[in-house]
Coordinates of C-alpha atoms and ligand atoms in Angstrom, one line a residue:
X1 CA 2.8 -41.3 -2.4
X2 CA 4.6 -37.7 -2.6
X3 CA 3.7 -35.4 -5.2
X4 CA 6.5 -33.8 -7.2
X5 CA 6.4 -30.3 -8.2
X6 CA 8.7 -27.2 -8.7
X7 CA 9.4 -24.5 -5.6
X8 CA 11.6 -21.8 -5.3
X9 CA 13.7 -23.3 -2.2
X10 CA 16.0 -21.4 -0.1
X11 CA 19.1 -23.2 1.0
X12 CA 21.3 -21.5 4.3
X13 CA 23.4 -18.5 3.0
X14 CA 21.9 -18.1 0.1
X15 CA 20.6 -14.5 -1.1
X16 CA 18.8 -16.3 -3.9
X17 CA 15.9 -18.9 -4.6
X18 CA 16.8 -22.0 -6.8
X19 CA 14.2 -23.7 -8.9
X20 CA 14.2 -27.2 -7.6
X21 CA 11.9 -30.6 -7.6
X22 CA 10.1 -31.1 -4.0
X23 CA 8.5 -34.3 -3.7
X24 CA 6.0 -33.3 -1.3
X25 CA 4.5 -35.3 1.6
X26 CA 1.0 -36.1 1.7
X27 CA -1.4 -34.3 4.3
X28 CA -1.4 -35.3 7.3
X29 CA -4.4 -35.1 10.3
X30 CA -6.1 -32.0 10.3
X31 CA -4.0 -31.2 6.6
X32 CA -4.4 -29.9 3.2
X33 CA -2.8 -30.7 0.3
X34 CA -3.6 -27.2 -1.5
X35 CA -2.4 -26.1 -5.4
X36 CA -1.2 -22.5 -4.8
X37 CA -2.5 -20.1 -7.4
X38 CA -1.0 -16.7 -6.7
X39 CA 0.9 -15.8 -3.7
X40 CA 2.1 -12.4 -3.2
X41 CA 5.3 -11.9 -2.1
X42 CA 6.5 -10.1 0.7
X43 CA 9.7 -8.5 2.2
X44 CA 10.0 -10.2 5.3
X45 CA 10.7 -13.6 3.2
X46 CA 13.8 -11.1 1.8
X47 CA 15.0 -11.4 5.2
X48 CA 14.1 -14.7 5.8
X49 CA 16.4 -16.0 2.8
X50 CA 19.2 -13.8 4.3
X51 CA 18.7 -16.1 7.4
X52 CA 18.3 -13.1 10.0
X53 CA 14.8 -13.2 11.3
X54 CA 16.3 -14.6 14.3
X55 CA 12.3 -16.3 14.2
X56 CA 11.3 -19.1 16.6
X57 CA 10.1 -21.0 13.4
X58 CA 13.6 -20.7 11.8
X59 CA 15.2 -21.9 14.8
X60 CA 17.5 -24.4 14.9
X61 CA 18.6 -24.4 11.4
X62 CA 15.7 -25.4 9.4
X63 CA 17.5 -25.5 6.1
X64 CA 16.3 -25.7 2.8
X65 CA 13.2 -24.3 3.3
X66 CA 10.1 -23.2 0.9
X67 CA 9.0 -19.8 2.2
X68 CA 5.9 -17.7 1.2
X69 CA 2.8 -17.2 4.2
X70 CA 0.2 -15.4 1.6
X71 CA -2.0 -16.8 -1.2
X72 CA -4.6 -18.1 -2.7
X73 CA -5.2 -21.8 -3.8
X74 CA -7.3 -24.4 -4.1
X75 CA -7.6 -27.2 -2.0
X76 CA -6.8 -30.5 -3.9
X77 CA -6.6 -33.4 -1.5
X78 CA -7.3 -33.4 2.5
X79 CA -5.8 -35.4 5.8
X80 CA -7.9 -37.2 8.2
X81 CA -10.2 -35.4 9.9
X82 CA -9.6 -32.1 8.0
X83 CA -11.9 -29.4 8.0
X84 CA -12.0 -28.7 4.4
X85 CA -12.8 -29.8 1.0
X86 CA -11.8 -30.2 -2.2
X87 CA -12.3 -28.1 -5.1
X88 CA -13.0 -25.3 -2.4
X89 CA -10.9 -21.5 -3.3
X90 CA -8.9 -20.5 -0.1
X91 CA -6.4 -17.8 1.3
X92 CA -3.3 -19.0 3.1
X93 CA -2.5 -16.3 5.7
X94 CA 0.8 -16.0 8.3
X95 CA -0.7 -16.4 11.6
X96 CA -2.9 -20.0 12.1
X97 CA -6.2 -19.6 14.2
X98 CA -6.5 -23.1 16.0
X99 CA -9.4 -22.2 17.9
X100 CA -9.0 -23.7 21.1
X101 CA -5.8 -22.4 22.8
X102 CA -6.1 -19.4 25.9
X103 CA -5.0 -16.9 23.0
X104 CA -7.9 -18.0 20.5
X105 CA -10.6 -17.9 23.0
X106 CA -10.0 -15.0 24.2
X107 CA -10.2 -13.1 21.4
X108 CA -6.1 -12.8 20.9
X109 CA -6.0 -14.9 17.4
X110 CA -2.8 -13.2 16.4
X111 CA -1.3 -14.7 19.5
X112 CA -2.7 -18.3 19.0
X113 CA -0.4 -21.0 20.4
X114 CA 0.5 -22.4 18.0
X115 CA 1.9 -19.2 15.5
X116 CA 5.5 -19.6 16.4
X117 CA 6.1 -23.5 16.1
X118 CA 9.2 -25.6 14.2
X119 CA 9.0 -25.4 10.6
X120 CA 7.7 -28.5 9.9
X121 CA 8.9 -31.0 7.1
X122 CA 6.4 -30.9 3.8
X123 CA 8.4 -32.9 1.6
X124 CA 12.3 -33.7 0.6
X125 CA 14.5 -33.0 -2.5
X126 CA 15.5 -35.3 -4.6
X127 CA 18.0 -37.2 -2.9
X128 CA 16.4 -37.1 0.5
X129 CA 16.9 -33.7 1.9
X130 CA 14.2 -32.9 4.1
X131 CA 12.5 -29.4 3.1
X132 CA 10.8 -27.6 5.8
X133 CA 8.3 -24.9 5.9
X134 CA 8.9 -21.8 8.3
X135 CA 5.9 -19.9 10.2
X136 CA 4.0 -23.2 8.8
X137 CA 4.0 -22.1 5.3
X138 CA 5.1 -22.5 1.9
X139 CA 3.7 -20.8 -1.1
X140 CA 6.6 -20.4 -3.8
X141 CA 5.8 -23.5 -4.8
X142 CA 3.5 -25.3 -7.6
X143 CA 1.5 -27.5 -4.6
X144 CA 2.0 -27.4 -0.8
X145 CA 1.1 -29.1 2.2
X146 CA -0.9 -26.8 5.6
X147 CA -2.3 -27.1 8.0
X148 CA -6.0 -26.9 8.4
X149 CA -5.8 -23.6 10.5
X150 CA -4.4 -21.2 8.4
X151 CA -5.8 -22.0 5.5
X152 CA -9.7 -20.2 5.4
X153 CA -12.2 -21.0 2.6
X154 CA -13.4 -18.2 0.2
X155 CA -16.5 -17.3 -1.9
X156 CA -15.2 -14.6 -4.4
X157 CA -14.4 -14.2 -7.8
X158 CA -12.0 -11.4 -6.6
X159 CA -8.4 -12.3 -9.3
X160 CA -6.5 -14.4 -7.8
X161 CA -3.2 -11.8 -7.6
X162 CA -6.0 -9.4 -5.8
X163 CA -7.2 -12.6 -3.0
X164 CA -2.6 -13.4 -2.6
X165 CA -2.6 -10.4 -1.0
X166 CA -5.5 -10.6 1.8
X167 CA -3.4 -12.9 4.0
X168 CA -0.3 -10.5 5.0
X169 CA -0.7 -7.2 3.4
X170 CA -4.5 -6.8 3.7
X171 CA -4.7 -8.1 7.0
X172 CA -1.5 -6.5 8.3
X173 CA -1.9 -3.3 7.0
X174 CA -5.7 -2.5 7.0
X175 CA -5.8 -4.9 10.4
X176 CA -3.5 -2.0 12.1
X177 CA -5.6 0.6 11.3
X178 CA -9.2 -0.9 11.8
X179 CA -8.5 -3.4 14.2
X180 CA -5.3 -2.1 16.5
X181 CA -5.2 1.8 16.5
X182 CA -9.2 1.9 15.9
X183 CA -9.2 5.0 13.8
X184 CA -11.9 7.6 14.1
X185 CA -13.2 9.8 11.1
X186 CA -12.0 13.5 11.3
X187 CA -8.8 12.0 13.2
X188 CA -5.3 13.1 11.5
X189 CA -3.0 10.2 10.8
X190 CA 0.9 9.4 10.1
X191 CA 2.2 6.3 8.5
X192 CA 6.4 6.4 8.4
X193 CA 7.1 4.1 5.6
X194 CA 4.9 3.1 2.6
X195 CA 5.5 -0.3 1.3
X196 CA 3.0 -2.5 1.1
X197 CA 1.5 -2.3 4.9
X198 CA 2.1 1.3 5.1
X199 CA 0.2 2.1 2.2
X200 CA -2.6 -0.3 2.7
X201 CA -2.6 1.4 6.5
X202 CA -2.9 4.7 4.3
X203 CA -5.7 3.2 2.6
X204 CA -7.9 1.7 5.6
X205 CA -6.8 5.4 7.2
X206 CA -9.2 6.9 4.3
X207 CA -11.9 4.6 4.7
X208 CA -12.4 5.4 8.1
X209 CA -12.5 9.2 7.7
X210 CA -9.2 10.6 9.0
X211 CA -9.1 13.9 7.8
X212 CA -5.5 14.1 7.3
X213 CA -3.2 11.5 6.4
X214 CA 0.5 12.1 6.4
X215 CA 2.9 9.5 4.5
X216 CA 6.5 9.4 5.4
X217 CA 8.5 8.1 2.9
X218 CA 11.9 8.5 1.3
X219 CA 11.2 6.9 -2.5
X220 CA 9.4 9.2 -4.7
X221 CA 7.2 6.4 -6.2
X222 CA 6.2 5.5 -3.0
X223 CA 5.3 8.5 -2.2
X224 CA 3.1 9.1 -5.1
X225 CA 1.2 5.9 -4.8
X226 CA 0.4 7.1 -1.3
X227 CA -1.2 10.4 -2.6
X228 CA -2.9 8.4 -5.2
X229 CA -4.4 5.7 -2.5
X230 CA -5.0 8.5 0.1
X231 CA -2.9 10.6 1.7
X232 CA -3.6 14.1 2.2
X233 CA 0.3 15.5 2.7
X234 CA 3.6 13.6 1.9
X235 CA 6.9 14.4 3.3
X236 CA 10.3 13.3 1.7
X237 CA 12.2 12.8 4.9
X238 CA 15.7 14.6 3.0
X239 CA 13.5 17.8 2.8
X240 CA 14.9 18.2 6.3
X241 CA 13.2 16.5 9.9
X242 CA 10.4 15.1 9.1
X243 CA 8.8 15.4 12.9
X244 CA 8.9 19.2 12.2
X245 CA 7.0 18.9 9.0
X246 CA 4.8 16.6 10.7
X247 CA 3.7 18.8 13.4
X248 CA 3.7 21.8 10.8
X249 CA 0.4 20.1 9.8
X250 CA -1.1 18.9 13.0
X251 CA -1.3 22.4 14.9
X252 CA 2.2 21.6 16.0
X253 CA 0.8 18.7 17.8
X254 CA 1.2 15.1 16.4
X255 CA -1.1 13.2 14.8
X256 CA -3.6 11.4 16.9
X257 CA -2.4 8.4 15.5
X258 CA 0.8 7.3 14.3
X259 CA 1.8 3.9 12.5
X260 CA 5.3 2.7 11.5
X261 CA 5.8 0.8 8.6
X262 CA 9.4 1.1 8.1
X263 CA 10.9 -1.9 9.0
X264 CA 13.8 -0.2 11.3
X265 CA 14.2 1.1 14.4
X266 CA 14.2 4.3 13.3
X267 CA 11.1 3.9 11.6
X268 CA 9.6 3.1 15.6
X269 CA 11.2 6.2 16.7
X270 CA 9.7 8.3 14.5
X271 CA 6.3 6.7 14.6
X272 CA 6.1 7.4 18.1
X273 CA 8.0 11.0 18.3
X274 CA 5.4 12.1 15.7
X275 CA 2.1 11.0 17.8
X276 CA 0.7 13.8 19.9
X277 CA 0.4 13.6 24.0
X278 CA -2.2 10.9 24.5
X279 CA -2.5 9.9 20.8
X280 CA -1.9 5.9 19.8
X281 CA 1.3 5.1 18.2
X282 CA 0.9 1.5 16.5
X283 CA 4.2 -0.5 15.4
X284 CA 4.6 -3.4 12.8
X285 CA 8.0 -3.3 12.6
X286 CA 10.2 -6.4 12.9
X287 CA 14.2 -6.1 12.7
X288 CA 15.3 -9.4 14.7
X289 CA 14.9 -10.9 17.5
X290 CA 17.1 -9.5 19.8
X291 CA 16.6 -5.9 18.7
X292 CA 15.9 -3.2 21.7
X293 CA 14.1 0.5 21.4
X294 CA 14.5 3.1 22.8
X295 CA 11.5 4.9 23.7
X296 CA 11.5 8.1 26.5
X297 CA 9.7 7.2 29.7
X298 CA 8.6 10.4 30.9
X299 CA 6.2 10.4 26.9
X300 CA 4.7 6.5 28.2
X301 CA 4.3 7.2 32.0
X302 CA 3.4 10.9 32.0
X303 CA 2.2 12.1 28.2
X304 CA -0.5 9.5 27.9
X305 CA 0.9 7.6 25.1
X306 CA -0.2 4.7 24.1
X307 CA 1.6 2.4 22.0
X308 CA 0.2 -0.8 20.2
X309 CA 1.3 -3.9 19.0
X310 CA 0.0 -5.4 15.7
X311 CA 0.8 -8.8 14.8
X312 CA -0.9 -9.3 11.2
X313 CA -3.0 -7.0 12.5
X314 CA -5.0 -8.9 15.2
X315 CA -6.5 -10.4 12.6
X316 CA -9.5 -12.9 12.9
X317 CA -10.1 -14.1 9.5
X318 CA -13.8 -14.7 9.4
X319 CA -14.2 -11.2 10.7
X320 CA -12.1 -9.6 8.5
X321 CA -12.5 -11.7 4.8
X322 CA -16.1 -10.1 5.8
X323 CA -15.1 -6.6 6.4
X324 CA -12.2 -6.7 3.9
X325 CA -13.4 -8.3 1.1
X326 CA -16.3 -6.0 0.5
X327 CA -14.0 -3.5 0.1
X328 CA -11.9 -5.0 -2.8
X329 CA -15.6 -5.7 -4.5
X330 CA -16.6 -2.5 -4.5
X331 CA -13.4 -0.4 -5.5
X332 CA -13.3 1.4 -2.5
X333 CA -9.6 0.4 -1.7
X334 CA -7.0 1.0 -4.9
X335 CA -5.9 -3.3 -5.5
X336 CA -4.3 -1.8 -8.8
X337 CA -1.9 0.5 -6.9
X338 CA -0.6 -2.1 -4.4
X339 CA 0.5 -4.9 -7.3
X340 CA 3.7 -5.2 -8.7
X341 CA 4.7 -7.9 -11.8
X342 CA 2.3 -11.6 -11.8
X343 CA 5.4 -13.6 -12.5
X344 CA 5.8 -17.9 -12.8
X345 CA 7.8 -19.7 -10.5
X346 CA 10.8 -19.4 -12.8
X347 CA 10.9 -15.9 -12.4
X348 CA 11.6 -15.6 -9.0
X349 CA 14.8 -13.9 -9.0
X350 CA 12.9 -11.0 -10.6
X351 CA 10.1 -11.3 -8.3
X352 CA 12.9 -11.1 -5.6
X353 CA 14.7 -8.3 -6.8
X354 CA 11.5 -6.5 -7.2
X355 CA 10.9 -6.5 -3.1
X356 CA 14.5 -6.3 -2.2
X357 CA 14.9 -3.2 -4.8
X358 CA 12.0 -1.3 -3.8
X359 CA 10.6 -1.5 -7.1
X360 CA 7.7 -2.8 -7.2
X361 CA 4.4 -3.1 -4.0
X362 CA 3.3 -6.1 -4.1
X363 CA 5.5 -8.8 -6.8
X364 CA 3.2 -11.6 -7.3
X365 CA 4.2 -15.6 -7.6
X366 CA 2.1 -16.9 -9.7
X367 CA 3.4 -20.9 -9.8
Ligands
ZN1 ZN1 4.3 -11.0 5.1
ZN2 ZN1 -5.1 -20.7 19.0

């Protein structure tokens, strides 16, 4: 029997949500039905309702679709054979973790097989159009179907706006810092871009002991809430090239390690130019699929660069809700900083404009 509830749906060509009735599937094998509590809304799902991710999962035209790949919910109902239980408090994250594919065992999670699938169907409209879910995952929406492995139980009594955020930003942004680039204490650090993974790579940057952490960032508020959560120097890229500034405070160097988290080419460019000779330069950055950067050769066969590729951090969620979670508990990372508005479903517009405008971190959906 499908389940009707309210979701913020994105049809093709639109550049806003519409409130509509999904009567949702049940779970199927290996499937939860979960009630989504808070999900935290990210930019990427801006560009995903523009329709130019250019994403396997969006591909062919998957059309209306619920989007949304971070939250926290509770599990109401399971499929045959799932692995979890009612009543039980979980985060939905982006990337699954099947366990069993090349990628899983060998200790590449973010890679798992099965991350960049067709969105599959978890309900229709009323009047029969089918609703899919891209990357696996809808969370603007009051109750969803997913699958088993990307949804991971939870024992907290973290807030739920605080526990939306673990599954994209958390993991993405602290996951760069801790798990890809591997930051050592006394190191000096630059982060181009401080939205929300750039400014919780600013934060995981602290924790580790970098002595100096330089945020790149154009927006003013930004670049206060990066002081506030960490960094040591901030640079307004209009108070003329930032790579000169950069190396101003690295003993004309680089940083050891550089991170971009600008969502642009550029962004990359930067990230790298502003690493020193054999430092690590990590990049998040996703523009489309197609898009091609250029990066000099004599710098990655000669200089000893080393560049690194995060996907939601190589997460593995049982490592990290373990090493992350702490954290949260005990105040040692600023939560308060990284939240925008808790908003209902109704709202969404706001919560949109809120991550398109730049105005807020971290808009929260709560449905
Ligand atoms: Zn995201
Ligand atoms: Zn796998």
């Amino acid at each position: 029997m499908p389940t009707s509830v309210r979701a913020a749906v994105a049809h093709r060509g639109a550049t806003e949500f519409q409130i509509e009735t999904v009567l949702l599937r049940d779970p199927a094998a290996e499937e939860a039905m979960l009630r989504i509590d808070a999900s935290a809304f990210c930019y990427s799902d801006w560009i995903a309702l523009r329709g130019d991710t250019g994403l396997p999962a969006l591909d062919p035209d998957p059309y209306p679709v619920v989007l949304g790949h971070a939250a926290v919910g509770t599990v109401l109902e399971t499929g045959a054979g799932s692995r979890h239980r009612a009543g039980r408090r979980v985060i939905v994250t982006a990337t699954p973790e099947c366990g069993e594919c090349f990628w899983c065992r060998s200790g590449r999670i973010d890679q798992c097989e099965r991350l960049f699938v067709p969105a599959p169907v978890i309900g229709a409209l009323e009047g029969g159009r089918e609703v899919r879910a891209p990357g696996s995952s809808a969370t603007y929406i009051e109750h969803t179907v997913m699958r088993d492995i990307q949804v991971f139980p939870v024992d907290s009594d973290l807030p739920d706006a605080w526990l939306a955020m673990v599954g994209c930003g958390i993991v993405s942004g602290m996951g760069a810092v801790v798990n890809v680039a591997r930051v050592t204490p006394g190191s000096s650090v630059v982060v181009v871009g401080c939205g929300q993974e750039g400014l919780w790579m600013v934060q995981a940057a602290r924790i580790l002991g970098a002595e100096r952490i330089i945020a790149v960032e154009p927006l003013a508020a930004r670049r206060d809430l990066a002081a506030r959560v960490g960094a040591t120097d901030v640079i307004d890229p209009a108070d003329g090239d930032p790579l000169d500034a950069v190396r101003a405070l690295t003993a004309g160097r680089g940083a050891d390690f550089g991170f971009d988290a600008g969502g642009s080419v550029a962004a990359v460019q930067q990230a790298f130019a502003m690493t020193r000779l054999g430092g690590v330069t990590t990049f998040t950055s996703y523009v489309a699929r197609d898009t091609v950067v250029e990066l000099p050769l004599f710098d990655l066969a000669l200089r000893g660069r080393d560049l690194r590729s995060s996907q939601s951090g190589r997460l593995d969620m049982a490592r990290d809700l373990a090493r992350f979670l702490p954290m949260l508990e005990s105040g040692a990372v600023d939560v308060e900083a990284m939240l925008g508005g808790l908003r209902p479903l109704d709202a969404i517009g706001e919560t949109l404009a809120a991550a398109r405008d730049r105005t807020e971190i971290t808009p929260i959906v709560v449905p």
